[in-house]
Coordinates of N, CA and C in Angstrom, one line a residue:
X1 N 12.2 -12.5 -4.6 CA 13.2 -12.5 -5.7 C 12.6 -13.3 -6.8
X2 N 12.5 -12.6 -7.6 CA 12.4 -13.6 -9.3 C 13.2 -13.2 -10.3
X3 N 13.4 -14.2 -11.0 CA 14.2 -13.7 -12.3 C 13.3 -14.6 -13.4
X4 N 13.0 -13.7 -14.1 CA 12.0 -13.5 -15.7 C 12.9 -13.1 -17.2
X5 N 13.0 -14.1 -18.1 CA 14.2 -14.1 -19.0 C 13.6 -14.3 -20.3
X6 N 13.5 -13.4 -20.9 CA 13.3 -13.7 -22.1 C 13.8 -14.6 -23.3
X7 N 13.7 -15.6 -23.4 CA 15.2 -16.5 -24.6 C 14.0 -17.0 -25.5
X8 N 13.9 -16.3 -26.2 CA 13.2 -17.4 -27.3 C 13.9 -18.0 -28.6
X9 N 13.6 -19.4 -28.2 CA 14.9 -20.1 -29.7 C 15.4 -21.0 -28.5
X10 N 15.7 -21.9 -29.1 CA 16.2 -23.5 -28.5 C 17.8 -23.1 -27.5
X11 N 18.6 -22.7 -28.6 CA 19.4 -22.3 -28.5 C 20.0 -21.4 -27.1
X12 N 19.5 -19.8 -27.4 CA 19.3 -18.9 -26.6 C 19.2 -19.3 -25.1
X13 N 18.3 -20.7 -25.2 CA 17.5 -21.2 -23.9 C 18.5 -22.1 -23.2
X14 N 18.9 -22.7 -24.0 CA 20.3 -23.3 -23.7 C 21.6 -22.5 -23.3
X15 N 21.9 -21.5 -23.8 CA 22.7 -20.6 -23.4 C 22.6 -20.0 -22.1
X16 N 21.5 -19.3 -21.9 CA 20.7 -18.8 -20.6 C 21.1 -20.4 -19.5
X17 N 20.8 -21.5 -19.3 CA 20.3 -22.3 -19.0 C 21.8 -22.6 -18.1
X18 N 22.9 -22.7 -19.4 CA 24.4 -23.0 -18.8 C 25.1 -22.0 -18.4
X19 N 24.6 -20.5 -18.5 CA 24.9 -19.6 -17.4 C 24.3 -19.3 -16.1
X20 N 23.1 -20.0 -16.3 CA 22.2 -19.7 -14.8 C 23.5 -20.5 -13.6
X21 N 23.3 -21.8 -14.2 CA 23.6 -23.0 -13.5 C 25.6 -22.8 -13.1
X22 N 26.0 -22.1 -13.8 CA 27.1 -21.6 -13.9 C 27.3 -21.0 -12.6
X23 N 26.3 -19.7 -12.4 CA 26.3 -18.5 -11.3 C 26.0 -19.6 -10.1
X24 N 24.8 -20.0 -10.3 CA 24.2 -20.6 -9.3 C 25.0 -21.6 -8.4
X25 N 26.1 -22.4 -8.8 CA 27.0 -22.9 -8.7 C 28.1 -22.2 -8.1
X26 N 28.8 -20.8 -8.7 CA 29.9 -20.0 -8.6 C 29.7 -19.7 -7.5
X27 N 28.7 -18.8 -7.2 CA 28.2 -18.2 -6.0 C 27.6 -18.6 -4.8
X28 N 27.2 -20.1 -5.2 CA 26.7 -21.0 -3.9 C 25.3 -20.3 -3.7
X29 N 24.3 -19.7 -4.5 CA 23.7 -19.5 -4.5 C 22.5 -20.5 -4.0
X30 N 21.4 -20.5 -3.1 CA 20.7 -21.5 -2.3 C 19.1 -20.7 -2.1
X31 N 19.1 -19.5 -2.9 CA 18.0 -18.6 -2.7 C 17.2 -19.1 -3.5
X32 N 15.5 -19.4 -3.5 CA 14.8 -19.9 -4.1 C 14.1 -18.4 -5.2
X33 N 14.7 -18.6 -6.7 CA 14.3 -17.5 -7.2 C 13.1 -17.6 -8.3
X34 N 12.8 -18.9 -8.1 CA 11.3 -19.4 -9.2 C 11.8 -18.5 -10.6
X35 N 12.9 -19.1 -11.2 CA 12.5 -18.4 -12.7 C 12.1 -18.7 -13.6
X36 N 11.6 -18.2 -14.5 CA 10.5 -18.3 -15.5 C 11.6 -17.6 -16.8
X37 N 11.2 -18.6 -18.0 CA 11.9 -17.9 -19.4 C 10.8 -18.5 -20.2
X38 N 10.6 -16.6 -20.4 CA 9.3 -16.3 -21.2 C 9.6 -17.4 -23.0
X39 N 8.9 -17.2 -24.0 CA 8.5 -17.4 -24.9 C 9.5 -18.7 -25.3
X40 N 9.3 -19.9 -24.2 CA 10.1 -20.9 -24.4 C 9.2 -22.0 -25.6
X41 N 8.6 -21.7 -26.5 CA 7.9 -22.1 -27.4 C 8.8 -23.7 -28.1
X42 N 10.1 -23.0 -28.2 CA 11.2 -23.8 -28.8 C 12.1 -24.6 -28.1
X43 N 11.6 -25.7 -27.5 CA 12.3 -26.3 -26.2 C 13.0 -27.8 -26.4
X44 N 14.3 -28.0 -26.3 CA 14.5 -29.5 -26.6 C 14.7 -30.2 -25.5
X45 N 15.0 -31.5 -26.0 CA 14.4 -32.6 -24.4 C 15.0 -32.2 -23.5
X46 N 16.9 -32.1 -24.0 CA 17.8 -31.9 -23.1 C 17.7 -30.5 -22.5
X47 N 16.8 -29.6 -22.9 CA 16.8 -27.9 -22.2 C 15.2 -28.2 -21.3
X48 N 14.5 -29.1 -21.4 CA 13.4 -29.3 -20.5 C 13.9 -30.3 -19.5
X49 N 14.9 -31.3 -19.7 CA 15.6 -31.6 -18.4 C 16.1 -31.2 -17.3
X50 N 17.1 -30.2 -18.0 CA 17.9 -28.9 -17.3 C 16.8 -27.9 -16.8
X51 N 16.1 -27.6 -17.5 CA 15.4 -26.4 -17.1 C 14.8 -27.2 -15.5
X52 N 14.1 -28.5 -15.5 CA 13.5 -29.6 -14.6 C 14.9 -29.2 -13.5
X53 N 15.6 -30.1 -13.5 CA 16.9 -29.9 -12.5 C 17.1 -28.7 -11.9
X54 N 16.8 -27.5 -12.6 CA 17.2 -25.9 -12.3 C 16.3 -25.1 -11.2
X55 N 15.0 -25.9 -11.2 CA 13.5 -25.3 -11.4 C 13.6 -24.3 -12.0
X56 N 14.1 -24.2 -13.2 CA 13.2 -23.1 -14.3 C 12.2 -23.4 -14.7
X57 N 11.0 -22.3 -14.9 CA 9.6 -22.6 -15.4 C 9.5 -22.0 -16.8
X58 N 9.6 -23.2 -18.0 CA 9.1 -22.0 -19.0 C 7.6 -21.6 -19.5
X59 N 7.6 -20.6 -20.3 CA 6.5 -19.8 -20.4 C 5.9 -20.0 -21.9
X60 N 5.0 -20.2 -22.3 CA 4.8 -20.4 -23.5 C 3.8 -19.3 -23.9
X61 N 3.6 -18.9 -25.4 CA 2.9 -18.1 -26.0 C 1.8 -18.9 -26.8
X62 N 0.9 -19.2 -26.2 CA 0.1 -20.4 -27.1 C 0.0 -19.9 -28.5
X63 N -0.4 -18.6 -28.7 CA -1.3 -18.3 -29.8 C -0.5 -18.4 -31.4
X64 N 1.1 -18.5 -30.7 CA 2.3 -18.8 -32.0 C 1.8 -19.8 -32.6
X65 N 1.1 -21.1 -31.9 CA 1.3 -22.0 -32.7 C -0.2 -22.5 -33.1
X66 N -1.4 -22.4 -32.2 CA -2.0 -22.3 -32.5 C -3.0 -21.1 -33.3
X67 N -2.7 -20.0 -33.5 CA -3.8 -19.0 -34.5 C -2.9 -18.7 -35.3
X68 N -1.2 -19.0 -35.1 CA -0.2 -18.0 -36.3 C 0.4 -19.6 -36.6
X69 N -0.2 -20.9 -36.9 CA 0.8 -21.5 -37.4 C 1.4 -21.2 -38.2
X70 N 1.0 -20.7 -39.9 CA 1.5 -20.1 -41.0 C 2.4 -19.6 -40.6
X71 N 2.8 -18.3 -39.8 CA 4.0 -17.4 -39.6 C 4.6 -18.2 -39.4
X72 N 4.6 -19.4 -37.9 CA 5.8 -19.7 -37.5 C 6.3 -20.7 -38.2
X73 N 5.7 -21.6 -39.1 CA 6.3 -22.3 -40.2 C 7.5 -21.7 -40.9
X74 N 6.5 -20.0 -41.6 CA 7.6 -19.0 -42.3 C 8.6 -18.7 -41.4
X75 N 8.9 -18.7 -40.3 CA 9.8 -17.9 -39.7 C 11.0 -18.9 -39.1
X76 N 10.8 -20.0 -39.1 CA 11.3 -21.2 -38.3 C 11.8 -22.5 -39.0
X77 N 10.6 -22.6 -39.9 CA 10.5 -23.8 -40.9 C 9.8 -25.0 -40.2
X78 N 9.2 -25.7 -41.3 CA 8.2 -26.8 -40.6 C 8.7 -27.8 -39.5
X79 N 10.0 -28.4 -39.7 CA 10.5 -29.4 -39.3 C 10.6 -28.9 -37.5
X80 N 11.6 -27.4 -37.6 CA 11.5 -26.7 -36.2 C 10.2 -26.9 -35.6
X81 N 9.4 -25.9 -36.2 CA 7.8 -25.7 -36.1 C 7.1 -26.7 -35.2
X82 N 7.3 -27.9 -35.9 CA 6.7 -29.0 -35.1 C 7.7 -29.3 -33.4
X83 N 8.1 -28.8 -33.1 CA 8.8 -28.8 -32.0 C 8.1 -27.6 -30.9
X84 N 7.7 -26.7 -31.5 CA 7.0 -25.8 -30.7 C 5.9 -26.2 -30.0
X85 N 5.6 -25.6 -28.9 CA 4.4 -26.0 -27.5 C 4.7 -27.8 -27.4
X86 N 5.7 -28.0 -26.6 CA 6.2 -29.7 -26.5 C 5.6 -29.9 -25.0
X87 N 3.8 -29.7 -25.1 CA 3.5 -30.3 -24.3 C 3.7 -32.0 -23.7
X88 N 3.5 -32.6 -24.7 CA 4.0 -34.4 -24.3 C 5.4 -34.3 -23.5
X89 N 6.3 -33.5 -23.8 CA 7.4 -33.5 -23.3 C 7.4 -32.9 -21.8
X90 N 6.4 -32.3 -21.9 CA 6.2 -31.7 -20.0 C 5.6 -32.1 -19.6
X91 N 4.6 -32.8 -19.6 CA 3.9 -34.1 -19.5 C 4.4 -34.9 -19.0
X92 N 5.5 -35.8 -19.8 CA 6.6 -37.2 -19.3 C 7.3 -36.4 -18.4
X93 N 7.9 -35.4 -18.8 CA 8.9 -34.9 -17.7 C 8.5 -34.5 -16.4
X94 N 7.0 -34.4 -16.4 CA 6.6 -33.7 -15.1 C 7.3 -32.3 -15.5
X95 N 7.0 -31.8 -15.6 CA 7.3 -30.2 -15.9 C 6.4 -28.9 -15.6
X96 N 6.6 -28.6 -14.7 CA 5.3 -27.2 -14.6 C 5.5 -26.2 -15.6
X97 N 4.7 -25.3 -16.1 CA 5.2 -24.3 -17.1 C 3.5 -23.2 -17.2
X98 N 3.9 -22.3 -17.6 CA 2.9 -21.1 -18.0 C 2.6 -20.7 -19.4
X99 N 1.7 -20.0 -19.2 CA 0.9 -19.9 -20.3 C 1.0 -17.9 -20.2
X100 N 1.4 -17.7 -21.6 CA 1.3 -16.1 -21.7 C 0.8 -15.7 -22.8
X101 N 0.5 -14.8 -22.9 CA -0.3 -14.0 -23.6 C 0.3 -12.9 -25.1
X102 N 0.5 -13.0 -26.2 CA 1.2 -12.5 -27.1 C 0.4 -10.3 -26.5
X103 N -0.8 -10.3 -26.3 CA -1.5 -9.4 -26.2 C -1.4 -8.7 -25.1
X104 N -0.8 -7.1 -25.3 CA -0.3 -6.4 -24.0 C -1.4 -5.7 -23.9
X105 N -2.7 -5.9 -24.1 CA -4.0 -5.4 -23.2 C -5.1 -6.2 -23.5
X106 N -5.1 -7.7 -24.0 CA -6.3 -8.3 -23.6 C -5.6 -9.6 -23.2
X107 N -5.9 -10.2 -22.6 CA -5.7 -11.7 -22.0 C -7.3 -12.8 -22.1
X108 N -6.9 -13.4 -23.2 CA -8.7 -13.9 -22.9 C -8.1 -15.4 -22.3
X109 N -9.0 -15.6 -20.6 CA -8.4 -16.9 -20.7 C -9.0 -17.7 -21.1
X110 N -10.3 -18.1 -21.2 CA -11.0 -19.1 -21.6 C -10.5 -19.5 -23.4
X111 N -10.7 -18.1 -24.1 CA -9.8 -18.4 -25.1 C -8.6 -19.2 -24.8
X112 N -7.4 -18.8 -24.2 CA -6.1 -19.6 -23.9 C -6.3 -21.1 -23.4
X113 N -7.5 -21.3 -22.9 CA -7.7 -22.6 -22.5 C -8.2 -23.3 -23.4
X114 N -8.8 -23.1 -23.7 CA -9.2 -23.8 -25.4 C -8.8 -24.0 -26.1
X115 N -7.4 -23.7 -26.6 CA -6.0 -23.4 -27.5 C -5.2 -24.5 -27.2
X116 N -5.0 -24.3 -25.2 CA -4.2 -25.5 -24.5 C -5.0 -27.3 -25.2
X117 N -5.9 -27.1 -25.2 CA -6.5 -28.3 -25.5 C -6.8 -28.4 -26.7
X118 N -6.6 -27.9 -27.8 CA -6.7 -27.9 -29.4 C -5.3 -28.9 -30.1
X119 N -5.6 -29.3 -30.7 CA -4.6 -30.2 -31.5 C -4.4 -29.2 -32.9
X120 N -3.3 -28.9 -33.0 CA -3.4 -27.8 -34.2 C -3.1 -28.5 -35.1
X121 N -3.0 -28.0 -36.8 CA -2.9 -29.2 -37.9 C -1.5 -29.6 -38.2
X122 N -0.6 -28.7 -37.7 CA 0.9 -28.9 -37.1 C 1.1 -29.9 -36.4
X123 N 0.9 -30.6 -35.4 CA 0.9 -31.2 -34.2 C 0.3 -32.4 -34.1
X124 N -0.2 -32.7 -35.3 CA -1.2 -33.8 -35.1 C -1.3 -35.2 -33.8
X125 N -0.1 -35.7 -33.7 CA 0.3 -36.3 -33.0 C 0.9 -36.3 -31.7
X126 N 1.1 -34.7 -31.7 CA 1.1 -34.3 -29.7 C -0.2 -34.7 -29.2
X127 N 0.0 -34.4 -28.0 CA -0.7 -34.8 -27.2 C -1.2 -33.2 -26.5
X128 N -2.4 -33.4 -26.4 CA -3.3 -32.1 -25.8 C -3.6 -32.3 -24.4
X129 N -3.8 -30.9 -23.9 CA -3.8 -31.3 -22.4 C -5.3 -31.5 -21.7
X130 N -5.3 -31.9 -20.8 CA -6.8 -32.1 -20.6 C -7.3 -31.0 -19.2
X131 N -8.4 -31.2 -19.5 CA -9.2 -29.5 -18.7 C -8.3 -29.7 -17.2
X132 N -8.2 -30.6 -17.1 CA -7.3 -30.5 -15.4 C -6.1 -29.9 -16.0
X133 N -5.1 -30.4 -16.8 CA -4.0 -29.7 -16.6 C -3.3 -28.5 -17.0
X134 N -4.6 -28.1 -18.5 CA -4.8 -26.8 -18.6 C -5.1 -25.4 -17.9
X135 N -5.9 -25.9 -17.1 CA -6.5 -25.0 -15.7 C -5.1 -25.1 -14.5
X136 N -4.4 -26.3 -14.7 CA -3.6 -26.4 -13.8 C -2.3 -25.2 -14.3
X137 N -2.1 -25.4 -15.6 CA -0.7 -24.5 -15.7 C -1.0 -23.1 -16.0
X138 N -2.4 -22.9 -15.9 CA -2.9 -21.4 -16.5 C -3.1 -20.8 -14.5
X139 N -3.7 -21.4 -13.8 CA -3.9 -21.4 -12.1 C -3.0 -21.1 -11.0
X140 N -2.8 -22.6 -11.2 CA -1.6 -23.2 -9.8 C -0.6 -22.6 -10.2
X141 N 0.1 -23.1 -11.5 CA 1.8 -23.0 -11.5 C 1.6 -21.8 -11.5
X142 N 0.8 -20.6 -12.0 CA 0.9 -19.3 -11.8 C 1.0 -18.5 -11.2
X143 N 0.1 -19.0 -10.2 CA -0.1 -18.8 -8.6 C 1.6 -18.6 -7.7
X144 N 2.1 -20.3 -7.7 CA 3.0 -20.1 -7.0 C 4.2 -19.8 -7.6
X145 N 4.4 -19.8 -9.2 CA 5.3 -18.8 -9.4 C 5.4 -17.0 -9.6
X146 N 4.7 -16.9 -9.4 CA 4.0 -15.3 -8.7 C 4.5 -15.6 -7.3
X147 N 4.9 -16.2 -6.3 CA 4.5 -16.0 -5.2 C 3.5 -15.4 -4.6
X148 N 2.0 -15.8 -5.1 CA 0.9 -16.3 -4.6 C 0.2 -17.0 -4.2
X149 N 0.5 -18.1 -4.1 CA 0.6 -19.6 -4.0 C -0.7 -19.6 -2.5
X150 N -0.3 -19.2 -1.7 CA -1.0 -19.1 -0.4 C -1.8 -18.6 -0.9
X151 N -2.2 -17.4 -1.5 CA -3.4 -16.7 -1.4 C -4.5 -16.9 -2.7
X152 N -4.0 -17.4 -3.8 CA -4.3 -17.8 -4.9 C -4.4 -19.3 -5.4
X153 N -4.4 -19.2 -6.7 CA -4.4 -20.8 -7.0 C -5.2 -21.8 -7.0
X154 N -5.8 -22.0 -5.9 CA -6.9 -23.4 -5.9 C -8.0 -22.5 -5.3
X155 N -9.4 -23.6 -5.0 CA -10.6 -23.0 -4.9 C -10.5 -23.6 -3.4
X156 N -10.2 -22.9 -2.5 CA -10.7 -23.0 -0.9 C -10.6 -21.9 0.0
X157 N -11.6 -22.2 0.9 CA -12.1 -21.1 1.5 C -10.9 -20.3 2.2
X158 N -11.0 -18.5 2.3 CA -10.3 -17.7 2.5 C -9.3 -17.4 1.4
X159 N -9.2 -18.0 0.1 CA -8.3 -17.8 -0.9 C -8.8 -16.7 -1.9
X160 N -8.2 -15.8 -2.4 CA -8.9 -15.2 -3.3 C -9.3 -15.5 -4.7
X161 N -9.8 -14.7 -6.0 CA -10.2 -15.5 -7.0 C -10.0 -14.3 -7.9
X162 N -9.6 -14.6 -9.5 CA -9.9 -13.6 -10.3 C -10.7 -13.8 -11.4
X163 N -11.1 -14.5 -11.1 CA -12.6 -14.9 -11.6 C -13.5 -15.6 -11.2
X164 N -15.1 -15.3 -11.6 CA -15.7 -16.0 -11.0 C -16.6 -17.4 -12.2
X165 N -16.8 -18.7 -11.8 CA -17.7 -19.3 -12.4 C -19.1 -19.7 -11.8
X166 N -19.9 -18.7 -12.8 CA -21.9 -19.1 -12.1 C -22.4 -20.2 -13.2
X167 N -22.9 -21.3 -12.5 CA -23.6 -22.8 -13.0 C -25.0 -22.1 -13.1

């Protein structure tokens, strides 16, 4: 069982966030459903707390803020803007989260990892992630919120791989 929620906007995420926890609660629900809310770009402290408490995972669209900062400036406004991809914030919080792809037939990841670790001219002052825990939220957390976790994810023997790197 998974549940996969699209909420993009602070707001939205918050909404979603105090209905999950609503049901979850109502129903005595105890089933582990790893959910994920896609295009969590726009995340505030108090909805990465909750989401933390809930184990919600969110999902981020790197390339919003890195290749399209202009748009999301236009679309959002600067002040918002700068609130987008709050890595420092999942960082402190310990927070696992994913990395997705705006592009419904190419996924470059090396591209997306390179992005994870760019300081865009927006952001000056976040904090960028370093090759461990870029590879970690593009890998692991992917892995086990896929429910792949066993057979994917890290490099050891009998695990499979979807890519390979030659030195």
């Amino acid at each position: 069982k998974q549940i996969v929620v699209d909420a993009s906007g602070d707001r939205t995420i918050e909404q979603f966030l105090t209905v999950f926890e609503e049901v979850v609660n109502r129903e005595k629900i105890e089933d582990k459903f790893r959910p994920v809310i896609l295009n969590s770009q726009m995340l505030s402290k108090k909805n990465i707390e909750k989401m933390k408490e809930l184990d919600i995972v969110p999902s981020f669209q790197i390339e919003d803020v890195v290749k399209n900062e202009k748009q999301l400036i236009c679309a959002v406004g600067k002040n918002r803007a700068k609130k987008c991809q709050p890595y420092s914030l999942m960082k402190k919080h310990n927070v696992d989260f994913l990395i997705q792809s705006g592009s419904l037939v190419h996924f470059d990841f090396f591209e997306n990892l390179k992005m994870l670790m760019t300081k865009s001219k927006l952001h000056k002052k976040a904090s960028i992630l370093t090759v461990q825990e870029a590879l970690d939220s593009m890998i692991i957390t992917a892995s086990n919120k896929a429910f792949d976790g066993e057979q994917k994810g890290t490099f050891e023997t009998g695990k499979t791989a979807d890519f390979l790197v030659i030195d």
